JSON list of C-alpha atoms in Angstrom, two decimals:
[
{"chain": "A", "resi": 1, "resn": "MET", "atom": "CA", "xyz": [0.00, 0.00, 0.00]},
{"chain": "A", "resi": 2, "resn": "SER", "atom": "CA", "xyz": [1.38, 3.38, -0.96]},
{"chain": "A", "resi": 3, "resn": "VAL", "atom": "CA", "xyz": [1.65, 6.28, 1.44]},
{"chain": "A", "resi": 4, "resn": "GLN", "atom": "CA", "xyz": [-1.06, 8.12, -0.47]},
{"chain": "A", "resi": 5, "resn": "GLU", "atom": "CA", "xyz": [-3.43, 5.14, -0.24]},
{"chain": "A", "resi": 6, "resn": "ARG", "atom": "CA", "xyz": [-2.79, 4.83, 3.49]},
{"chain": "A", "resi": 7, "resn": "LYS", "atom": "CA", "xyz": [-3.48, 8.56, 3.99]},
{"chain": "A", "resi": 8, "resn": "GLN", "atom": "CA", "xyz": [-6.70, 8.29, 1.99]},
{"chain": "A", "resi": 9, "resn": "ARG", "atom": "CA", "xyz": [-7.80, 5.30, 4.07]},
{"chain": "A", "resi": 10, "resn": "GLU", "atom": "CA", "xyz": [-6.98, 7.13, 7.32]},
{"chain": "A", "resi": 11, "resn": "ARG", "atom": "CA", "xyz": [-8.87, 10.21, 6.11]},
{"chain": "A", "resi": 12, "resn": "ALA", "atom": "CA", "xyz": [-11.93, 8.10, 5.26]},
{"chain": "A", "resi": 13, "resn": "GLU", "atom": "CA", "xyz": [-11.75, 6.42, 8.69]},
{"chain": "A", "resi": 14, "resn": "ARG", "atom": "CA", "xyz": [-11.58, 9.83, 10.42]},
{"chain": "A", "resi": 15, "resn": "GLU", "atom": "CA", "xyz": [-14.55, 11.02, 8.41]},
{"chain": "A", "resi": 16, "resn": "ARG", "atom": "CA", "xyz": [-16.57, 7.92, 9.38]},
{"chain": "A", "resi": 17, "resn": "LEU", "atom": "CA", "xyz": [-15.60, 8.50, 13.02]},
{"chain": "A", "resi": 18, "resn": "ILE", "atom": "CA", "xyz": [-16.75, 12.13, 12.88]},
{"chain": "A", "resi": 19, "resn": "VAL", "atom": "CA", "xyz": [-20.10, 11.16, 11.34]},
{"chain": "A", "resi": 20, "resn": "ALA", "atom": "CA", "xyz": [-20.65, 8.25, 13.75]},
{"chain": "A", "resi": 21, "resn": "THR", "atom": "CA", "xyz": [-19.77, 10.40, 16.75]},
{"chain": "A", "resi": 22, "resn": "ALA", "atom": "CA", "xyz": [-22.04, 13.24, 15.61]},
{"chain": "A", "resi": 23, "resn": "ARG", "atom": "CA", "xyz": [-24.86, 10.78, 15.10]},
{"chain": "A", "resi": 24, "resn": "GLU", "atom": "CA", "xyz": [-24.35, 9.15, 18.48]},
{"chain": "A", "resi": 25, "resn": "LEU", "atom": "CA", "xyz": [-24.21, 12.50, 20.26]},
{"chain": "A", "resi": 26, "resn": "ALA", "atom": "CA", "xyz": [-27.31, 13.75, 18.42]},
{"chain": "A", "resi": 27, "resn": "GLU", "atom": "CA", "xyz": [-29.25, 10.58, 19.24]},
{"chain": "A", "resi": 28, "resn": "GLN", "atom": "CA", "xyz": [-28.27, 10.84, 22.91]},
{"chain": "A", "resi": 29, "resn": "GLN", "atom": "CA", "xyz": [-28.56, 14.59, 23.50]},
{"chain": "A", "resi": 30, "resn": "GLY", "atom": "CA", "xyz": [-30.10, 16.17, 20.40]},
{"chain": "A", "resi": 31, "resn": "TRP", "atom": "CA", "xyz": [-28.54, 18.13, 17.57]},
{"chain": "A", "resi": 32, "resn": "ASP", "atom": "CA", "xyz": [-27.98, 21.22, 19.73]},
{"chain": "A", "resi": 33, "resn": "ALA", "atom": "CA", "xyz": [-25.36, 19.21, 21.63]},
{"chain": "A", "resi": 34, "resn": "VAL", "atom": "CA", "xyz": [-23.42, 18.55, 18.43]},
{"chain": "A", "resi": 35, "resn": "THR", "atom": "CA", "xyz": [-20.75, 21.22, 18.14]},
{"chain": "A", "resi": 36, "resn": "THR", "atom": "CA", "xyz": [-17.40, 21.06, 16.41]},
{"chain": "A", "resi": 37, "resn": "ARG", "atom": "CA", "xyz": [-15.74, 21.60, 19.77]},
{"chain": "A", "resi": 38, "resn": "ARG", "atom": "CA", "xyz": [-17.52, 18.65, 21.39]},
{"chain": "A", "resi": 39, "resn": "LEU", "atom": "CA", "xyz": [-16.92, 16.45, 18.38]},
{"chain": "A", "resi": 40, "resn": "ALA", "atom": "CA", "xyz": [-13.23, 17.32, 18.36]},
{"chain": "A", "resi": 41, "resn": "GLU", "atom": "CA", "xyz": [-12.99, 16.45, 22.05]},
{"chain": "A", "resi": 42, "resn": "ARG", "atom": "CA", "xyz": [-14.85, 13.16, 21.63]},
{"chain": "A", "resi": 43, "resn": "ILE", "atom": "CA", "xyz": [-12.88, 11.94, 18.64]},
{"chain": "A", "resi": 44, "resn": "GLU", "atom": "CA", "xyz": [-9.63, 13.25, 20.13]},
{"chain": "A", "resi": 45, "resn": "TYR", "atom": "CA", "xyz": [-8.65, 15.33, 17.13]},
{"chain": "A", "resi": 46, "resn": "SER", "atom": "CA", "xyz": [-8.25, 19.07, 16.93]},
{"chain": "A", "resi": 47, "resn": "GLN", "atom": "CA", "xyz": [-10.98, 21.28, 15.51]},
{"chain": "A", "resi": 48, "resn": "PRO", "atom": "CA", "xyz": [-8.80, 22.11, 12.47]},
{"chain": "A", "resi": 49, "resn": "VAL", "atom": "CA", "xyz": [-8.66, 18.38, 11.65]},
{"chain": "A", "resi": 50, "resn": "LEU", "atom": "CA", "xyz": [-12.45, 18.23, 11.88]},
{"chain": "A", "resi": 51, "resn": "TYR", "atom": "CA", "xyz": [-12.74, 21.29, 9.64]},
{"chain": "A", "resi": 52, "resn": "SER", "atom": "CA", "xyz": [-10.44, 19.62, 7.11]},
{"chain": "A", "resi": 53, "resn": "HIS", "atom": "CA", "xyz": [-13.25, 17.08, 6.60]},
{"chain": "A", "resi": 54, "resn": "PHE", "atom": "CA", "xyz": [-16.38, 19.21, 7.05]},
{"chain": "A", "resi": 55, "resn": "ARG", "atom": "CA", "xyz": [-16.81, 22.98, 6.80]},
{"chain": "A", "resi": 56, "resn": "GLY", "atom": "CA", "xyz": [-19.16, 22.94, 9.76]},
{"chain": "A", "resi": 57, "resn": "LYS", "atom": "CA", "xyz": [-22.15, 21.39, 11.44]},
{"chain": "A", "resi": 58, "resn": "ARG", "atom": "CA", "xyz": [-24.35, 21.77, 8.37]},
{"chain": "A", "resi": 59, "resn": "GLU", "atom": "CA", "xyz": [-22.12, 19.45, 6.34]},
{"chain": "A", "resi": 60, "resn": "ILE", "atom": "CA", "xyz": [-21.98, 16.98, 9.21]},
{"chain": "A", "resi": 61, "resn": "ILE", "atom": "CA", "xyz": [-25.78, 16.94, 9.34]},
{"chain": "A", "resi": 62, "resn": "GLY", "atom": "CA", "xyz": [-25.78, 16.32, 5.60]},
{"chain": "A", "resi": 63, "resn": "ALA", "atom": "CA", "xyz": [-23.37, 13.41, 5.97]},
{"chain": "A", "resi": 64, "resn": "VAL", "atom": "CA", "xyz": [-25.55, 11.87, 8.70]},
{"chain": "A", "resi": 65, "resn": "ALA", "atom": "CA", "xyz": [-28.60, 12.36, 6.47]},
{"chain": "A", "resi": 66, "resn": "LEU", "atom": "CA", "xyz": [-26.96, 10.58, 3.54]},
{"chain": "A", "resi": 67, "resn": "GLU", "atom": "CA", "xyz": [-25.93, 7.69, 5.76]},
{"chain": "A", "resi": 68, "resn": "GLY", "atom": "CA", "xyz": [-29.45, 7.52, 7.17]},
{"chain": "A", "resi": 69, "resn": "ALA", "atom": "CA", "xyz": [-31.04, 7.60, 3.71]},
{"chain": "A", "resi": 70, "resn": "ALA", "atom": "CA", "xyz": [-28.93, 4.62, 2.67]},
{"chain": "A", "resi": 71, "resn": "GLU", "atom": "CA", "xyz": [-29.91, 2.72, 5.82]},
{"chain": "A", "resi": 72, "resn": "MET", "atom": "CA", "xyz": [-33.57, 3.56, 5.33]},
{"chain": "A", "resi": 73, "resn": "ALA", "atom": "CA", "xyz": [-33.50, 2.32, 1.73]},
{"chain": "A", "resi": 74, "resn": "VAL", "atom": "CA", "xyz": [-31.98, -0.98, 2.83]},
{"chain": "A", "resi": 75, "resn": "ALA", "atom": "CA", "xyz": [-34.55, -1.39, 5.61]},
{"chain": "A", "resi": 76, "resn": "LEU", "atom": "CA", "xyz": [-37.49, -0.59, 3.31]},
{"chain": "A", "resi": 77, "resn": "ARG", "atom": "CA", "xyz": [-36.32, -3.01, 0.63]},
{"chain": "A", "resi": 78, "resn": "ALA", "atom": "CA", "xyz": [-35.72, -5.76, 3.17]},
{"chain": "A", "resi": 79, "resn": "ALA", "atom": "CA", "xyz": [-39.19, -5.33, 4.64]},
{"chain": "A", "resi": 80, "resn": "THR", "atom": "CA", "xyz": [-40.98, -5.19, 1.32]},
{"chain": "A", "resi": 81, "resn": "SER", "atom": "CA", "xyz": [-39.09, -8.10, -0.20]},
{"chain": "A", "resi": 82, "resn": "ALA", "atom": "CA", "xyz": [-40.21, -10.32, 2.68]},
{"chain": "A", "resi": 83, "resn": "ALA", "atom": "CA", "xyz": [-43.88, -9.41, 2.18]},
{"chain": "A", "resi": 84, "resn": "GLU", "atom": "CA", "xyz": [-46.18, -11.22, -0.22]},
{"chain": "A", "resi": 85, "resn": "GLY", "atom": "CA", "xyz": [-48.60, -9.22, -2.31]},
{"chain": "A", "resi": 86, "resn": "PRO", "atom": "CA", "xyz": [-49.01, -5.49, -2.86]},
{"chain": "A", "resi": 87, "resn": "ARG", "atom": "CA", "xyz": [-51.02, -4.76, 0.29]},
{"chain": "A", "resi": 88, "resn": "ALA", "atom": "CA", "xyz": [-48.55, -6.59, 2.52]},
{"chain": "A", "resi": 89, "resn": "ARG", "atom": "CA", "xyz": [-45.63, -4.79, 0.82]},
{"chain": "A", "resi": 90, "resn": "VAL", "atom": "CA", "xyz": [-47.17, -1.35, 1.32]},
{"chain": "A", "resi": 91, "resn": "ALA", "atom": "CA", "xyz": [-48.06, -2.12, 4.95]},
{"chain": "A", "resi": 92, "resn": "ALA", "atom": "CA", "xyz": [-44.52, -3.43, 5.60]},
{"chain": "A", "resi": 93, "resn": "LEU", "atom": "CA", "xyz": [-43.07, -0.33, 3.97]},
{"chain": "A", "resi": 94, "resn": "ALA", "atom": "CA", "xyz": [-45.21, 1.98, 6.12]},
{"chain": "A", "resi": 95, "resn": "ARG", "atom": "CA", "xyz": [-44.41, 0.16, 9.36]},
{"chain": "A", "resi": 96, "resn": "THR", "atom": "CA", "xyz": [-40.70, 0.04, 8.55]},
{"chain": "A", "resi": 97, "resn": "TYR", "atom": "CA", "xyz": [-40.62, 3.74, 7.69]},
{"chain": "A", "resi": 98, "resn": "LEU", "atom": "CA", "xyz": [-42.34, 4.70, 10.94]},
{"chain": "A", "resi": 99, "resn": "ASP", "atom": "CA", "xyz": [-40.14, 2.33, 12.93]},
{"chain": "A", "resi": 100, "resn": "PHE", "atom": "CA", "xyz": [-37.00, 3.81, 11.36]},
{"chain": "A", "resi": 101, "resn": "ALA", "atom": "CA", "xyz": [-38.17, 7.33, 12.25]},
{"chain": "A", "resi": 102, "resn": "ALA", "atom": "CA", "xyz": [-38.94, 6.31, 15.84]},
{"chain": "A", "resi": 103, "resn": "ARG", "atom": "CA", "xyz": [-35.68, 4.40, 16.40]},
{"chain": "A", "resi": 104, "resn": "ASN", "atom": "CA", "xyz": [-33.46, 7.04, 14.77]},
{"chain": "A", "resi": 105, "resn": "PRO", "atom": "CA", "xyz": [-34.91, 10.44, 15.65]},
{"chain": "A", "resi": 106, "resn": "ALA", "atom": "CA", "xyz": [-31.69, 12.41, 15.13]},
{"chain": "A", "resi": 107, "resn": "VAL", "atom": "CA", "xyz": [-31.05, 10.74, 11.78]},
{"chain": "A", "resi": 108, "resn": "TYR", "atom": "CA", "xyz": [-34.66, 11.38, 10.79]},
{"chain": "A", "resi": 109, "resn": "ASP", "atom": "CA", "xyz": [-34.25, 15.03, 11.76]},
{"chain": "A", "resi": 110, "resn": "ALA", "atom": "CA", "xyz": [-31.05, 15.24, 9.72]},
{"chain": "A", "resi": 111, "resn": "LEU", "atom": "CA", "xyz": [-32.91, 13.81, 6.75]},
{"chain": "A", "resi": 112, "resn": "PHE", "atom": "CA", "xyz": [-36.12, 15.80, 6.90]},
{"chain": "A", "resi": 113, "resn": "GLN", "atom": "CA", "xyz": [-36.05, 18.60, 9.46]},
{"chain": "A", "resi": 114, "resn": "LEU", "atom": "CA", "xyz": [-32.59, 20.16, 9.55]},
{"chain": "A", "resi": 115, "resn": "ASP", "atom": "CA", "xyz": [-30.58, 21.97, 6.92]},
{"chain": "A", "resi": 116, "resn": "GLY", "atom": "CA", "xyz": [-27.83, 19.61, 5.83]},
{"chain": "A", "resi": 117, "resn": "GLY", "atom": "CA", "xyz": [-27.21, 21.50, 2.62]},
{"chain": "A", "resi": 118, "resn": "LEU", "atom": "CA", "xyz": [-28.69, 18.69, 0.52]},
{"chain": "A", "resi": 119, "resn": "ALA", "atom": "CA", "xyz": [-30.85, 19.17, -2.54]},
{"chain": "A", "resi": 120, "resn": "PHE", "atom": "CA", "xyz": [-34.09, 17.22, -2.65]},
{"chain": "A", "resi": 121, "resn": "ALA", "atom": "CA", "xyz": [-36.19, 16.60, -5.78]},
{"chain": "A", "resi": 122, "resn": "ASP", "atom": "CA", "xyz": [-33.52, 18.18, -7.95]},
{"chain": "A", "resi": 123, "resn": "GLU", "atom": "CA", "xyz": [-30.99, 17.02, -10.52]},
{"chain": "A", "resi": 124, "resn": "ASP", "atom": "CA", "xyz": [-28.30, 17.67, -7.87]},
{"chain": "A", "resi": 125, "resn": "THR", "atom": "CA", "xyz": [-29.97, 15.38, -5.35]},
{"chain": "A", "resi": 126, "resn": "PRO", "atom": "CA", "xyz": [-27.34, 13.02, -3.92]},
{"chain": "A", "resi": 127, "resn": "GLU", "atom": "CA", "xyz": [-27.69, 9.37, -4.89]},
{"chain": "A", "resi": 128, "resn": "PRO", "atom": "CA", "xyz": [-28.56, 8.05, -1.37]},
{"chain": "A", "resi": 129, "resn": "LEU", "atom": "CA", "xyz": [-31.58, 10.39, -1.25]},
{"chain": "A", "resi": 130, "resn": "LYS", "atom": "CA", "xyz": [-32.68, 9.32, -4.73]},
{"chain": "A", "resi": 131, "resn": "ASP", "atom": "CA", "xyz": [-32.29, 5.69, -3.74]},
{"chain": "A", "resi": 132, "resn": "ALA", "atom": "CA", "xyz": [-34.37, 6.13, -0.57]},
{"chain": "A", "resi": 133, "resn": "PHE", "atom": "CA", "xyz": [-37.16, 7.63, -2.67]},
{"chain": "A", "resi": 134, "resn": "ALA", "atom": "CA", "xyz": [-36.75, 4.81, -5.19]},
{"chain": "A", "resi": 135, "resn": "ALA", "atom": "CA", "xyz": [-37.19, 2.30, -2.35]},
{"chain": "A", "resi": 136, "resn": "LEU", "atom": "CA", "xyz": [-40.54, 3.94, -1.58]},
{"chain": "A", "resi": 137, "resn": "LEU", "atom": "CA", "xyz": [-41.53, 4.14, -5.25]},
{"chain": "A", "resi": 138, "resn": "GLU", "atom": "CA", "xyz": [-40.81, 0.47, -5.90]},
{"chain": "A", "resi": 139, "resn": "SER", "atom": "CA", "xyz": [-43.69, -0.63, -3.68]},
{"chain": "A", "resi": 140, "resn": "LEU", "atom": "CA", "xyz": [-45.95, 2.39, -3.83]},
{"chain": "A", "resi": 141, "resn": "GLY", "atom": "CA", "xyz": [-45.84, 2.88, -7.58]},
{"chain": "A", "resi": 142, "resn": "GLU", "atom": "CA", "xyz": [-47.62, -0.42, -8.14]},
{"chain": "A", "resi": 143, "resn": "VAL", "atom": "CA", "xyz": [-50.61, 0.68, -6.02]},
{"chain": "A", "resi": 144, "resn": "ALA", "atom": "CA", "xyz": [-50.99, 4.25, -7.25]},
{"chain": "A", "resi": 145, "resn": "GLY", "atom": "CA", "xyz": [-54.10, 3.47, -9.24]},
{"chain": "A", "resi": 146, "resn": "ASP", "atom": "CA", "xyz": [-55.14, 4.09, -12.80]},
{"chain": "A", "resi": 147, "resn": "GLY", "atom": "CA", "xyz": [-54.29, 7.51, -14.14]},
{"chain": "A", "resi": 148, "resn": "VAL", "atom": "CA", "xyz": [-52.23, 8.45, -11.08]},
{"chain": "A", "resi": 149, "resn": "HIS", "atom": "CA", "xyz": [-48.57, 9.24, -11.63]},
{"chain": "A", "resi": 150, "resn": "PRO", "atom": "CA", "xyz": [-46.59, 6.74, -9.48]},
{"chain": "A", "resi": 151, "resn": "ALA", "atom": "CA", "xyz": [-44.05, 9.35, -8.26]},
{"chain": "A", "resi": 152, "resn": "LEU", "atom": "CA", "xyz": [-46.81, 11.79, -7.30]},
{"chain": "A", "resi": 153, "resn": "PHE", "atom": "CA", "xyz": [-48.63, 9.06, -5.39]},
{"chain": "A", "resi": 154, "resn": "THR", "atom": "CA", "xyz": [-45.37, 8.08, -3.68]},
{"chain": "A", "resi": 155, "resn": "GLU", "atom": "CA", "xyz": [-44.76, 11.70, -2.63]},
{"chain": "A", "resi": 156, "resn": "THR", "atom": "CA", "xyz": [-48.27, 11.93, -1.20]},
{"chain": "A", "resi": 157, "resn": "PHE", "atom": "CA", "xyz": [-48.02, 8.63, 0.68]},
{"chain": "A", "resi": 158, "resn": "TRP", "atom": "CA", "xyz": [-44.56, 9.60, 1.94]},
{"chain": "A", "resi": 159, "resn": "ALA", "atom": "CA", "xyz": [-45.94, 12.94, 3.16]},
{"chain": "A", "resi": 160, "resn": "ALA", "atom": "CA", "xyz": [-48.61, 11.07, 5.11]},
{"chain": "A", "resi": 161, "resn": "LEU", "atom": "CA", "xyz": [-45.96, 8.79, 6.66]},
{"chain": "A", "resi": 162, "resn": "HIS", "atom": "CA", "xyz": [-43.82, 11.79, 7.53]},
{"chain": "A", "resi": 163, "resn": "GLY", "atom": "CA", "xyz": [-46.80, 13.46, 9.18]},
{"chain": "A", "resi": 164, "resn": "LEU", "atom": "CA", "xyz": [-47.55, 10.33, 11.22]},
{"chain": "A", "resi": 165, "resn": "ALA", "atom": "CA", "xyz": [-43.89, 9.99, 12.24]},
{"chain": "A", "resi": 166, "resn": "THR", "atom": "CA", "xyz": [-43.58, 13.63, 13.21]},
{"chain": "A", "resi": 167, "resn": "LEU", "atom": "CA", "xyz": [-46.89, 13.91, 15.05]},
{"chain": "A", "resi": 168, "resn": "THR", "atom": "CA", "xyz": [-46.38, 10.64, 16.94]},
{"chain": "A", "resi": 169, "resn": "ARG", "atom": "CA", "xyz": [-42.89, 11.65, 18.01]},
{"chain": "A", "resi": 170, "resn": "ALA", "atom": "CA", "xyz": [-44.18, 15.03, 19.19]},
{"chain": "A", "resi": 171, "resn": "ARG", "atom": "CA", "xyz": [-46.81, 13.14, 21.21]},
{"chain": "A", "resi": 172, "resn": "ARG", "atom": "CA", "xyz": [-49.63, 14.75, 19.25]},
{"chain": "A", "resi": 173, "resn": "LEU", "atom": "CA", "xyz": [-50.82, 11.26, 18.30]},
{"chain": "A", "resi": 174, "resn": "PRO", "atom": "CA", "xyz": [-50.88, 8.31, 20.72]},
{"chain": "A", "resi": 175, "resn": "PRO", "atom": "CA", "xyz": [-48.28, 5.74, 19.64]},
{"chain": "A", "resi": 176, "resn": "GLU", "atom": "CA", "xyz": [-50.47, 2.77, 20.55]},
{"chain": "A", "resi": 177, "resn": "ASP", "atom": "CA", "xyz": [-52.72, 3.54, 17.55]},
{"chain": "A", "resi": 178, "resn": "THR", "atom": "CA", "xyz": [-49.89, 3.54, 14.99]},
{"chain": "A", "resi": 179, "resn": "GLY", "atom": "CA", "xyz": [-50.83, 0.13, 13.59]},
{"chain": "A", "resi": 180, "resn": "ARG", "atom": "CA", "xyz": [-54.44, 1.18, 13.07]},
{"chain": "A", "resi": 181, "resn": "ARG", "atom": "CA", "xyz": [-53.28, 4.38, 11.36]},
{"chain": "A", "resi": 182, "resn": "VAL", "atom": "CA", "xyz": [-51.03, 2.38, 9.02]},
{"chain": "A", "resi": 183, "resn": "ASP", "atom": "CA", "xyz": [-53.92, 0.05, 8.14]},
{"chain": "A", "resi": 184, "resn": "LEU", "atom": "CA", "xyz": [-56.19, 3.01, 7.45]},
{"chain": "A", "resi": 185, "resn": "LEU", "atom": "CA", "xyz": [-53.57, 4.75, 5.33]},
{"chain": "A", "resi": 186, "resn": "VAL", "atom": "CA", "xyz": [-52.84, 1.61, 3.32]},
{"chain": "A", "resi": 187, "resn": "ASP", "atom": "CA", "xyz": [-56.49, 0.70, 2.81]},
{"chain": "A", "resi": 188, "resn": "ARG", "atom": "CA", "xyz": [-57.69, 4.21, 1.87]},
{"chain": "A", "resi": 189, "resn": "LEU", "atom": "CA", "xyz": [-54.80, 5.53, -0.22]},
{"chain": "A", "resi": 190, "resn": "ALA", "atom": "CA", "xyz": [-53.51, 2.50, -2.09]},
{"chain": "A", "resi": 191, "resn": "THR", "atom": "CA", "xyz": [-55.36, 0.77, -4.93]},
{"chain": "A", "resi": 192, "resn": "PHE", "atom": "CA", "xyz": [-55.14, -3.01, -4.85]}
]
């Protein structure tokens, strides 16, 4: 291995450490607790080293969001591939989405609430975000109904899931009724 390859590998490892530490701190204490100073202390590197990877917190949030989008896509595909039939796939997708949001609130915030400097629904949208949407579209597009554009239906269904995730987390909706809400959403929005 050349010196340059070793330095690139070490740089990538430092970057993964920064992102993992930011994510862990955000999940434990919220995004307000994530500062470059605290991250530098936790990873035992100086702030200038941290700034050599990310220009600031916004880029770190973006990196966490991209990692989360990739994880969400994998989880959605795993859940839907194990389900038989369109209704079961859509229900599995909805439950998995809501579960991901509940288990990873800081990642979910990085994806959908905070400014991570990422473009959504644009030609500059990073591939992990496109892939997460594609994971939704794969199951939802087949139940959009006649004359309904599959991407538009997917956006609408996703918006409903986001609303359920956000309102449940804010304790505006009782969590014990989540399953009934998913059933209602699936039965009333999707065409089987």
